[in-house]
mmCIF file of C-alpha atoms in Angstrom:
data_model
loop_
_atom_site.group_PDB
_atom_site.id
_atom_site.type_symbol
_atom_site.label_atom_id
_atom_site.label_comp_id
_atom_site.label_asym_id
_atom_site.label_seq_id
_atom_site.Cartn_x
_atom_site.Cartn_y
_atom_site.Cartn_z
ATOM 1 C CA MET U 1 150.750 81.641 136.526
ATOM 2 C CA PRO U 2 147.452 83.706 134.680
ATOM 3 C CA LYS U 3 145.198 86.219 137.211
ATOM 4 C CA ILE U 4 142.993 84.882 140.030
ATOM 5 C CA LYS U 5 139.642 85.630 139.554
ATOM 6 C CA THR U 6 138.146 87.829 142.037
ATOM 7 C CA HIS U 7 135.042 86.440 143.488
ATOM 8 C CA ARG U 8 131.686 89.109 142.205
ATOM 9 C CA GLY U 9 128.849 88.153 144.776
ATOM 10 C CA ALA U 10 132.077 88.549 147.889
ATOM 11 C CA ALA U 11 133.050 91.272 146.806
ATOM 12 C CA LYS U 12 130.027 93.019 146.894
ATOM 13 C CA ARG U 13 128.880 92.262 149.845
ATOM 14 C CA PHE U 14 132.763 92.820 151.138
ATOM 15 C CA LYS U 15 135.285 95.426 152.013
ATOM 16 C CA LYS U 16 138.650 95.000 152.843
ATOM 17 C CA THR U 17 140.330 97.565 155.136
ATOM 18 C CA ALA U 18 143.069 98.795 154.851
ATOM 19 C CA ARG U 19 145.265 96.291 158.422
ATOM 20 C CA GLY U 20 143.714 93.330 156.227
ATOM 21 C CA LYS U 21 140.807 92.570 158.144
ATOM 22 C CA ILE U 22 137.607 92.209 156.256
ATOM 23 C CA LEU U 23 134.228 94.158 156.993
ATOM 24 C CA ARG U 24 131.053 92.809 156.230
ATOM 25 C CA ASN U 25 127.256 95.101 156.531
ATOM 26 C CA SER U 26 124.158 93.559 158.906
ATOM 27 C CA ALA U 27 121.215 92.010 158.474
ATOM 28 C CA TYR U 28 118.056 92.595 159.377
ATOM 29 C CA THR U 29 117.743 95.556 157.477
ATOM 30 C CA SER U 30 115.654 95.733 154.338
ATOM 31 C CA HIS U 31 112.501 94.906 155.972
ATOM 32 C CA ILE U 32 109.603 94.829 158.409
ATOM 33 C CA LEU U 33 111.381 97.748 159.813
ATOM 34 C CA THR U 34 107.936 98.865 161.398
ATOM 35 C CA SER U 35 109.238 95.997 164.656
ATOM 36 C CA LYS U 36 112.356 97.475 165.074
ATOM 37 C CA THR U 37 113.499 99.891 167.200
ATOM 38 C CA THR U 38 115.132 102.780 166.701
ATOM 39 C CA LYS U 39 118.335 102.666 168.470
ATOM 40 C CA ARG U 40 118.379 98.885 166.423
ATOM 41 C CA LYS U 41 117.914 99.953 163.673
ATOM 42 C CA ARG U 42 120.960 102.651 164.066
ATOM 43 C CA ASN U 43 122.947 99.598 165.708
ATOM 44 C CA LEU U 44 121.725 97.787 162.534
ATOM 45 C CA ARG U 45 123.707 100.469 159.807
ATOM 46 C CA LYS U 46 127.185 99.351 161.137
ATOM 47 C CA SER U 47 129.523 97.467 159.178
ATOM 48 C CA ARG U 48 131.352 94.561 161.745
ATOM 49 C CA VAL U 49 134.791 92.645 161.144
ATOM 50 C CA LEU U 50 134.335 89.147 160.538
ATOM 51 C CA PRO U 51 135.777 86.861 162.959
ATOM 52 C CA ALA U 52 138.862 85.411 161.458
ATOM 53 C CA GLY U 53 137.900 81.789 160.736
ATOM 54 C CA GLU U 54 135.754 83.174 158.720
ATOM 55 C CA ALA U 55 137.290 85.419 157.124
ATOM 56 C CA LYS U 56 140.254 82.709 155.841
ATOM 57 C CA ARG U 57 137.330 81.755 153.658
ATOM 58 C CA VAL U 58 136.254 85.469 151.973
ATOM 59 C CA ARG U 59 139.962 85.992 151.573
ATOM 60 C CA VAL U 60 140.566 83.800 149.256
ATOM 61 C CA LEU U 61 137.247 84.725 146.508
ATOM 62 C CA LEU U 62 138.601 88.232 147.598
ATOM 63 C CA PRO U 63 142.638 87.917 145.610
ATOM 64 C CA TYR U 64 143.468 91.442 145.637
#
């Protein structure tokens, strides 16, 4: 069997944890930051865990 290729676009956006969960970064962090509060921008820096249904689709793109 040949190796499965990793989807490079997904590899740059998602990260697997040691327990197998998928992490993603928050949206709304790139521009028009002056209208957002400091607290909101600080909370957007944190990475979030993907919901189970979406994580299943991403796992296909990240086999290793």
